Amino acid sequence: MTKPRYDWTIDEVLAVIERPFHDLLAAAHACHRERFDPHEIEGAKLLSIKTGACPEDCAYCPQSARNETDLQPEPLMDLPDILAKAEQAKAEGATRFCMGAAWRSPNDRQVDEVAEAVHAVADLGMETCVTLGMLTDRQAKTLADAGLDYYNHNLDTSPDFCGEIITTRTYQDRLDTLVACREVGISLCSGGIVGMGETRRQRAGLLQQLAILNPHPESVPINLLIQVPGTPLHGLPEFEPLELVRTIAAARIVMPESTIRLSAGRSSMSEETHVLCFHAGASSIFLGDRLLTADNNGDDADAAILDQLDVSVRPLDQRVSIES
Ligand code: SAM
Ligand code: DTB
Ligand code: SF4
């Protein structure tokens, strides 16, 4: 069994990414089978509970108030509406319900409202995840007390590239929120985005930052940039699909216990890219035809891929219990 390590250097991670392709994929797949059933994937469902008008300047994000996109801002949803969406997600086969809010850092009243929603969704028997921006220690405790399973907070890219993507917060800000969540026993969902014009070494830098967290984030979402018109990153060259596969494979190897999620950007990916990413160790996806504000692959297209691979979405009654 591959033992997790927490002392990865960027050079070591880069060397993993740069292994000959077949060697990299074989190693990643073998590593995956040590702890995961390759015939099962996790299905999560996203809901944007507060949309747009975000004060951060993330260059990739359609929800930043600085970016002139077509997005219609929406205030925080009411609890009954959130719950109806969660029930629908459960009926559609999702085991995890992820609620996202376009905040830089919510206030205590907003966190209390989200905590109520977390409590109600947890009562449905689903795993809960929220992503609300930066949290204080007290806010993290409120969410933990409400029964929150996961907090999503992405490092997004490497420390040396992040300044070109976001100027309104620091890398350390993000790490602090991850620590605040860990300290109150919330599991971490943290990953990043590829295709923003970063170098391969910078992709290694992102994975290295995640892989030196001890323990590693339980969920690691790898997003392919969705180029949204009106965002500064719209118009970048298309990202090479096999480079995404290499990134997934390296994430699998350097964080052997973590669930790697093939996240945003799947609606522009070929079936073949999906297949290679699953073979490389991705075993979680967002279900349905919508992410937060952008399009997702959709259940019919997913079924067409998963059926060919004899892979099924793990049912709710077989959810993996989280040990604290
Ligand atoms: N405001 C909170 C935050 O930044 O943590 C939560 C919501 S934010 C939309 C969650 C994540 O979505 C970001 O960290 C980023 O990784 C991802 N994301 C946003 N826009 C994206 C895009 N255009 N393409 C790919 N991923 C994107
Ligand atoms: C993550 O890493 N990806 C998800 C989830 N965590 C919150 C969000 C993707 C957002 C894609 C753009 C949008 O839908 O607005
Ligand atoms: Fe705001 Fe999050 Fe989008 Fe950045 S990624 S602009 S913090 S919603």
Short mmCIF file of C-alpha atoms and ligand atoms in Angstrom, two decimals:
data_model
loop_
_atom_site.label_atom_id
_atom_site.label_comp_id
_atom_site.label_asym_id
_atom_site.label_seq_id
_atom_site.Cartn_x
_atom_site.Cartn_y
_atom_site.Cartn_z
CA MET A 1 0.00 0.00 0.00
CA THR A 2 1.45 3.39 -1.02
CA LYS A 3 2.05 5.32 2.20
CA PRO A 4 1.08 8.98 2.12
CA ARG A 5 3.99 11.41 2.32
CA TYR A 6 3.83 15.01 3.45
CA ASP A 7 7.31 16.17 2.45
CA TRP A 8 6.95 16.40 -1.33
CA THR A 9 9.14 18.94 -3.09
CA ILE A 10 8.08 20.71 -6.29
CA ASP A 11 10.87 18.95 -8.18
CA GLU A 12 9.62 15.57 -7.01
CA VAL A 13 6.03 16.31 -8.01
CA LEU A 14 7.21 17.65 -11.35
CA ALA A 15 9.19 14.45 -11.90
CA VAL A 16 5.97 12.48 -11.31
CA ILE A 17 4.04 14.61 -13.83
CA GLU A 18 6.85 14.14 -16.33
CA ARG A 19 7.12 10.35 -16.10
CA PRO A 20 6.72 8.64 -19.47
CA PHE A 21 2.95 8.70 -20.10
CA HIS A 22 2.30 4.95 -19.90
CA ASP A 23 4.45 4.60 -16.78
CA LEU A 24 2.64 7.50 -15.13
CA LEU A 25 -0.79 6.10 -15.95
CA ALA A 26 0.11 2.57 -14.85
CA ALA A 27 1.47 3.84 -11.53
CA ALA A 28 -1.53 6.10 -10.92
CA HIS A 29 -4.03 3.36 -11.75
CA ALA A 30 -2.23 0.84 -9.53
CA CYS A 31 -2.17 3.39 -6.72
CA HIS A 32 -5.88 4.05 -7.24
CA ARG A 33 -6.80 0.36 -6.95
CA GLU A 34 -5.01 0.05 -3.60
CA ARG A 35 -7.74 2.04 -1.85
CA PHE A 36 -10.56 2.67 -4.34
CA ASP A 37 -12.94 0.47 -6.30
CA PRO A 38 -12.31 1.46 -9.94
CA HIS A 39 -15.88 0.46 -10.80
CA GLU A 40 -17.43 3.11 -8.61
CA ILE A 41 -17.40 6.86 -8.60
CA GLU A 42 -18.76 9.40 -6.21
CA GLY A 43 -21.55 11.69 -7.41
CA ALA A 44 -21.85 15.17 -5.91
CA LYS A 45 -24.31 17.89 -6.80
CA LEU A 46 -23.63 21.61 -6.71
CA LEU A 47 -26.00 24.43 -5.91
CA SER A 48 -25.17 28.11 -6.05
CA ILE A 49 -27.00 29.42 -2.97
CA LYS A 50 -25.75 33.02 -3.45
CA THR A 51 -24.74 34.05 -6.93
CA GLY A 52 -22.46 36.75 -8.31
CA ALA A 53 -21.44 40.24 -7.12
CA CYS A 54 -18.36 38.82 -5.37
CA PRO A 55 -15.79 41.44 -4.27
CA GLU A 56 -12.81 39.19 -5.07
CA ASP A 57 -11.07 39.64 -8.42
CA CYS A 58 -10.43 35.99 -9.38
CA ALA A 59 -9.58 36.25 -13.08
CA TYR A 60 -11.28 32.97 -13.97
CA CYS A 61 -14.56 33.55 -12.19
CA PRO A 62 -17.83 34.65 -13.76
CA GLN A 63 -19.08 35.63 -10.28
CA SER A 64 -16.55 38.37 -9.59
CA ALA A 65 -18.15 41.84 -9.61
CA ARG A 66 -15.00 43.00 -11.44
CA ASN A 67 -15.73 40.75 -14.43
CA GLU A 68 -18.32 41.85 -16.94
CA THR A 69 -20.18 38.65 -17.58
CA ASP A 70 -23.86 38.02 -18.40
CA LEU A 71 -24.45 36.64 -14.93
CA GLN A 72 -27.50 37.80 -12.97
CA PRO A 73 -26.59 38.21 -9.26
CA GLU A 74 -28.93 36.43 -6.82
CA PRO A 75 -29.17 36.88 -3.03
CA LEU A 76 -28.86 34.03 -0.53
CA MET A 77 -31.57 31.44 -1.23
CA ASP A 78 -34.23 30.64 1.37
CA LEU A 79 -33.95 27.42 3.32
CA PRO A 80 -37.02 25.68 1.81
CA ASP A 81 -35.71 26.33 -1.72
CA ILE A 82 -32.27 24.97 -0.83
CA LEU A 83 -33.81 21.91 0.76
CA ALA A 84 -36.00 21.22 -2.27
CA LYS A 85 -32.86 21.24 -4.45
CA ALA A 86 -31.08 18.91 -2.04
CA GLU A 87 -34.00 16.47 -2.07
CA GLN A 88 -33.98 16.56 -5.86
CA ALA A 89 -30.21 15.92 -5.90
CA LYS A 90 -30.69 12.96 -3.57
CA ALA A 91 -33.45 11.57 -5.82
CA GLU A 92 -31.06 11.94 -8.77
CA GLY A 93 -28.43 9.83 -7.06
CA ALA A 94 -26.04 12.36 -5.52
CA THR A 95 -24.46 11.39 -2.21
CA ARG A 96 -22.93 14.80 -1.52
CA PHE A 97 -24.63 18.16 -1.72
CA CYS A 98 -22.29 21.13 -2.16
CA MET A 99 -23.60 24.62 -1.57
CA GLY A 100 -21.55 27.48 -2.99
CA ALA A 101 -21.77 31.18 -2.23
CA ALA A 102 -19.99 34.00 -4.03
CA TRP A 103 -18.61 35.64 -0.91
CA ARG A 104 -15.11 36.79 -0.06
CA SER A 105 -15.79 36.17 3.62
CA PRO A 106 -19.35 35.79 4.95
CA ASN A 107 -20.58 37.61 8.06
CA ASP A 108 -21.76 35.68 11.12
CA ARG A 109 -25.44 36.04 10.26
CA GLN A 110 -24.86 34.61 6.80
CA VAL A 111 -22.91 31.69 8.26
CA ASP A 112 -25.76 31.04 10.72
CA GLU A 113 -28.20 30.84 7.81
CA VAL A 114 -25.96 28.45 5.89
CA ALA A 115 -25.47 26.38 9.06
CA GLU A 116 -29.24 25.90 9.22
CA ALA A 117 -29.21 24.65 5.63
CA VAL A 118 -26.31 22.30 6.41
CA HIS A 119 -28.24 20.84 9.32
CA ALA A 120 -31.33 20.29 7.17
CA VAL A 121 -29.38 18.69 4.30
CA ALA A 122 -27.48 16.43 6.70
CA ASP A 123 -30.87 15.26 8.01
CA LEU A 124 -31.61 13.94 4.51
CA GLY A 125 -28.68 11.57 4.99
CA MET A 126 -26.49 13.29 2.38
CA GLU A 127 -22.89 14.35 2.88
CA THR A 128 -22.69 18.11 3.14
CA CYS A 129 -20.13 20.50 1.66
CA VAL A 130 -20.13 24.27 1.52
CA THR A 131 -17.84 26.82 -0.07
CA LEU A 132 -18.31 30.33 1.25
CA GLY A 133 -14.90 32.00 1.02
CA MET A 134 -12.70 32.81 3.99
CA LEU A 135 -13.93 31.85 7.48
CA THR A 136 -13.07 32.91 11.00
CA ASP A 137 -12.39 30.20 13.60
CA ARG A 138 -15.77 30.87 15.14
CA GLN A 139 -17.60 30.54 11.83
CA ALA A 140 -15.85 27.23 11.15
CA LYS A 141 -17.02 26.03 14.56
CA THR A 142 -20.62 27.07 13.79
CA LEU A 143 -20.54 25.02 10.58
CA ALA A 144 -18.95 22.04 12.32
CA ASP A 145 -21.61 22.16 15.03
CA ALA A 146 -24.29 22.13 12.31
CA GLY A 147 -22.84 18.82 11.09
CA LEU A 148 -20.86 20.04 8.06
CA ASP A 149 -18.78 17.21 6.55
CA TYR A 150 -16.60 19.10 4.03
CA TYR A 151 -15.45 22.65 3.39
CA ASN A 152 -14.40 23.45 -0.18
CA HIS A 153 -11.68 26.05 -0.41
CA ASN A 154 -9.35 25.74 -3.37
CA LEU A 155 -5.72 26.81 -3.45
CA ASP A 156 -6.48 27.20 -7.17
CA THR A 157 -2.88 27.45 -8.39
CA SER A 158 0.74 27.63 -7.23
CA PRO A 159 1.92 30.35 -4.83
CA ASP A 160 4.09 31.93 -7.54
CA PHE A 161 1.26 32.16 -10.10
CA CYS A 162 -1.57 33.12 -7.79
CA GLY A 163 -0.71 36.85 -7.89
CA GLU A 164 -1.44 36.86 -11.62
CA ILE A 165 -4.89 35.40 -11.03
CA ILE A 166 -6.10 37.01 -7.79
CA THR A 167 -4.91 40.19 -6.12
CA THR A 168 -7.60 40.65 -3.46
CA ARG A 169 -6.37 37.88 -1.15
CA THR A 170 -3.14 36.07 -0.41
CA TYR A 171 -2.23 32.40 -0.60
CA GLN A 172 -1.80 32.46 3.17
CA ASP A 173 -5.43 33.66 3.56
CA ARG A 174 -6.57 30.47 1.87
CA LEU A 175 -4.29 28.25 3.95
CA ASP A 176 -5.57 29.90 7.15
CA THR A 177 -9.18 28.99 6.35
CA LEU A 178 -8.16 25.40 5.63
CA VAL A 179 -6.47 25.26 9.06
CA ALA A 180 -9.56 26.78 10.73
CA CYS A 181 -11.74 24.04 9.23
CA ARG A 182 -9.32 21.23 10.11
CA GLU A 183 -9.14 22.40 13.71
CA VAL A 184 -12.87 21.92 14.20
CA GLY A 185 -12.91 18.52 12.51
CA ILE A 186 -14.35 19.49 9.11
CA SER A 187 -12.90 17.44 6.24
CA LEU A 188 -11.24 19.42 3.49
CA CYS A 189 -12.11 19.68 -0.17
CA SER A 190 -9.28 21.61 -1.77
CA GLY A 191 -7.78 21.59 -5.22
CA GLY A 192 -7.33 23.95 -8.10
CA ILE A 193 -7.71 24.89 -11.72
CA VAL A 194 -5.61 23.97 -14.73
CA GLY A 195 -5.54 25.80 -18.04
CA MET A 196 -5.09 29.33 -16.71
CA GLY A 197 -1.78 29.84 -18.52
CA GLU A 198 0.31 28.33 -15.73
CA THR A 199 3.42 26.31 -16.48
CA ARG A 200 3.76 22.59 -15.80
CA ARG A 201 6.05 23.45 -12.91
CA GLN A 202 3.32 25.69 -11.50
CA ARG A 203 0.85 22.82 -11.74
CA ALA A 204 3.40 20.79 -9.79
CA GLY A 205 3.56 23.70 -7.34
CA LEU A 206 -0.20 23.52 -6.75
CA LEU A 207 -0.11 19.76 -6.18
CA GLN A 208 2.91 20.13 -3.90
CA GLN A 209 1.09 22.69 -1.71
CA LEU A 210 -1.85 20.29 -1.36
CA ALA A 211 0.43 17.32 -0.74
CA ILE A 212 2.32 18.94 2.13
CA LEU A 213 -0.91 19.46 4.06
CA ASN A 214 -1.01 16.82 6.79
CA PRO A 215 -3.41 15.10 6.47
CA HIS A 216 -4.03 15.62 2.76
CA PRO A 217 -7.39 17.14 1.80
CA GLU A 218 -9.91 14.30 1.74
CA SER A 219 -11.29 15.62 -1.58
CA VAL A 220 -9.16 17.18 -4.28
CA PRO A 221 -11.13 18.84 -7.09
CA ILE A 222 -9.21 19.38 -10.31
CA ASN A 223 -11.03 21.95 -12.40
CA LEU A 224 -10.31 22.62 -16.06
CA LEU A 225 -10.75 26.35 -16.63
CA ILE A 226 -14.12 27.18 -18.15
CA GLN A 227 -13.39 30.21 -20.25
CA VAL A 228 -16.29 32.53 -19.59
CA PRO A 229 -16.74 35.55 -21.90
CA GLY A 230 -16.12 38.74 -19.94
CA THR A 231 -13.48 37.20 -17.64
CA PRO A 232 -9.83 38.17 -18.18
CA LEU A 233 -8.90 34.55 -18.92
CA HIS A 234 -11.36 34.21 -21.78
CA GLY A 235 -9.51 33.56 -25.03
CA LEU A 236 -6.53 31.64 -23.64
CA PRO A 237 -5.27 28.75 -25.76
CA GLU A 238 -7.16 25.50 -25.21
CA PHE A 239 -5.55 23.30 -22.57
CA GLU A 240 -3.93 20.09 -23.81
CA PRO A 241 -6.15 17.18 -22.63
CA LEU A 242 -3.24 14.83 -21.89
CA GLU A 243 -1.75 17.48 -19.62
CA LEU A 244 -4.97 17.32 -17.60
CA VAL A 245 -4.62 13.53 -17.46
CA ARG A 246 -1.04 13.91 -16.22
CA THR A 247 -2.21 16.35 -13.53
CA ILE A 248 -4.91 13.94 -12.33
CA ALA A 249 -2.47 11.02 -12.33
CA ALA A 250 0.10 12.98 -10.33
CA ALA A 251 -2.55 14.10 -7.83
CA ARG A 252 -3.57 10.44 -7.44
CA ILE A 253 0.02 9.40 -6.73
CA VAL A 254 1.06 12.20 -4.37
CA MET A 255 -2.19 12.07 -2.35
CA PRO A 256 -2.99 8.34 -2.40
CA GLU A 257 -5.80 8.45 0.15
CA SER A 258 -7.67 11.43 -1.31
CA THR A 259 -10.66 11.32 -3.60
CA ILE A 260 -9.71 13.13 -6.79
CA ARG A 261 -12.66 14.89 -8.40
CA LEU A 262 -12.76 15.65 -12.11
CA SER A 263 -14.60 18.93 -11.58
CA ALA A 264 -15.35 21.92 -13.78
CA GLY A 265 -14.82 21.87 -17.52
CA ARG A 266 -16.17 18.41 -18.30
CA SER A 267 -18.75 19.64 -20.79
CA SER A 268 -15.93 20.57 -23.15
CA MET A 269 -14.03 17.29 -22.63
CA SER A 270 -14.19 14.36 -24.99
CA GLU A 271 -15.30 10.92 -23.82
CA GLU A 272 -11.72 9.76 -24.33
CA THR A 273 -10.36 12.46 -21.99
CA HIS A 274 -12.92 11.45 -19.37
CA VAL A 275 -11.89 7.80 -19.71
CA LEU A 276 -8.21 8.58 -19.30
CA CYS A 277 -8.90 10.80 -16.27
CA PHE A 278 -10.93 8.03 -14.61
CA HIS A 279 -8.19 5.52 -15.43
CA ALA A 280 -5.64 7.90 -13.93
CA GLY A 281 -7.53 7.92 -10.63
CA ALA A 282 -10.33 10.47 -10.75
CA SER A 283 -13.29 8.90 -8.98
CA SER A 284 -15.69 11.71 -8.28
CA ILE A 285 -17.73 14.01 -10.50
CA PHE A 286 -20.39 16.66 -10.24
CA LEU A 287 -23.68 15.28 -11.54
CA GLY A 288 -26.27 17.12 -13.60
CA ASP A 289 -26.18 19.79 -16.26
CA ARG A 290 -25.17 22.74 -14.07
CA LEU A 291 -22.18 23.49 -11.86
CA LEU A 292 -22.59 26.74 -9.90
CA THR A 293 -23.32 29.04 -12.83
CA ALA A 294 -21.71 27.20 -15.74
CA ASP A 295 -22.75 24.16 -17.76
CA ASN A 296 -21.85 20.65 -16.68
CA ASN A 297 -21.76 17.46 -18.72
CA GLY A 298 -25.28 16.27 -17.87
CA ASP A 299 -26.46 12.88 -16.67
CA ASP A 300 -27.15 11.39 -20.11
CA ALA A 301 -23.67 12.17 -21.39
CA ASP A 302 -22.19 10.84 -18.14
CA ALA A 303 -24.22 7.64 -18.31
CA ALA A 304 -22.96 7.08 -21.86
CA ILE A 305 -19.36 7.21 -20.61
CA LEU A 306 -19.79 5.34 -17.35
CA ASP A 307 -21.79 2.51 -18.94
CA GLN A 308 -18.99 1.81 -21.40
CA LEU A 309 -16.56 1.60 -18.49
CA ASP A 310 -18.82 -0.60 -16.30
CA VAL A 311 -18.61 2.12 -13.68
CA SER A 312 -21.55 3.16 -11.53
CA VAL A 313 -22.22 6.10 -9.24
CA ARG A 314 -21.97 4.95 -5.62
CA PRO A 315 -25.42 4.84 -4.01
CA LEU A 316 -26.25 6.77 -0.86
CA ASP A 317 -26.58 3.76 1.40
CA GLN A 318 -22.96 2.86 0.68
CA ARG A 319 -21.54 6.27 1.54
CA VAL A 320 -18.03 6.10 2.89
CA SER A 321 -18.17 7.12 6.52
CA ILE A 322 -15.87 9.90 7.57
CA GLU A 323 -13.66 9.04 10.51
CA SER A 324 -12.61 12.04 12.53
N1 SAM B 1 -16.24 32.17 -3.24
C1 SAM B 1 -15.85 30.90 -2.78
C2 SAM B 1 -14.39 30.63 -3.06
O1 SAM B 1 -13.79 31.26 -3.90
O2 SAM B 1 -13.86 29.73 -2.42
C3 SAM B 1 -16.66 29.75 -3.32
C4 SAM B 1 -17.10 29.68 -4.75
S1 SAM B 1 -15.83 29.60 -5.99
C5 SAM B 1 -16.80 29.76 -7.45
C6 SAM B 1 -15.30 27.90 -5.96
C7 SAM B 1 -14.26 27.47 -6.95
O3 SAM B 1 -14.82 27.37 -8.25
C8 SAM B 1 -13.06 28.33 -7.16
O4 SAM B 1 -12.11 28.19 -6.16
C9 SAM B 1 -12.52 27.82 -8.48
O5 SAM B 1 -11.59 26.78 -8.27
C10 SAM B 1 -13.75 27.27 -9.17
N2 SAM B 1 -14.07 28.05 -10.38
C11 SAM B 1 -14.66 29.25 -10.43
N3 SAM B 1 -14.77 29.68 -11.70
C12 SAM B 1 -14.24 28.71 -12.48
C13 SAM B 1 -14.05 28.58 -13.89
N4 SAM B 1 -14.40 29.52 -14.73
N5 SAM B 1 -13.46 27.45 -14.34
C14 SAM B 1 -13.07 26.49 -13.48
N6 SAM B 1 -13.23 26.57 -12.14
C15 SAM B 1 -13.79 27.67 -11.65
C1 DTB B 2 -14.70 23.18 -7.23
O1 DTB B 2 -13.47 22.96 -7.11
N1 DTB B 2 -15.35 23.32 -8.37
C2 DTB B 2 -16.72 23.65 -8.15
C3 DTB B 2 -16.85 23.55 -6.60
N2 DTB B 2 -15.50 23.34 -6.20
C4 DTB B 2 -17.50 24.63 -5.85
C5 DTB B 2 -17.12 24.95 -8.76
C6 DTB B 2 -16.84 25.05 -10.22
C7 DTB B 2 -17.35 26.34 -10.70
C8 DTB B 2 -17.31 26.47 -12.16
C9 DTB B 2 -17.84 27.77 -12.65
C10 DTB B 2 -19.27 28.05 -12.30
O2 DTB B 2 -20.13 27.13 -12.35
O3 DTB B 2 -19.59 29.20 -12.02
FE1 SF4 B 3 -15.65 35.18 -5.54
FE2 SF4 B 3 -15.07 32.61 -5.22
FE3 SF4 B 3 -15.53 33.62 -7.67
FE4 SF4 B 3 -13.30 34.30 -6.41
S1 SF4 B 3 -13.87 32.21 -7.06
S2 SF4 B 3 -14.68 35.72 -7.48
S3 SF4 B 3 -13.97 34.33 -4.29
S4 SF4 B 3 -16.98 33.45 -6.03
#
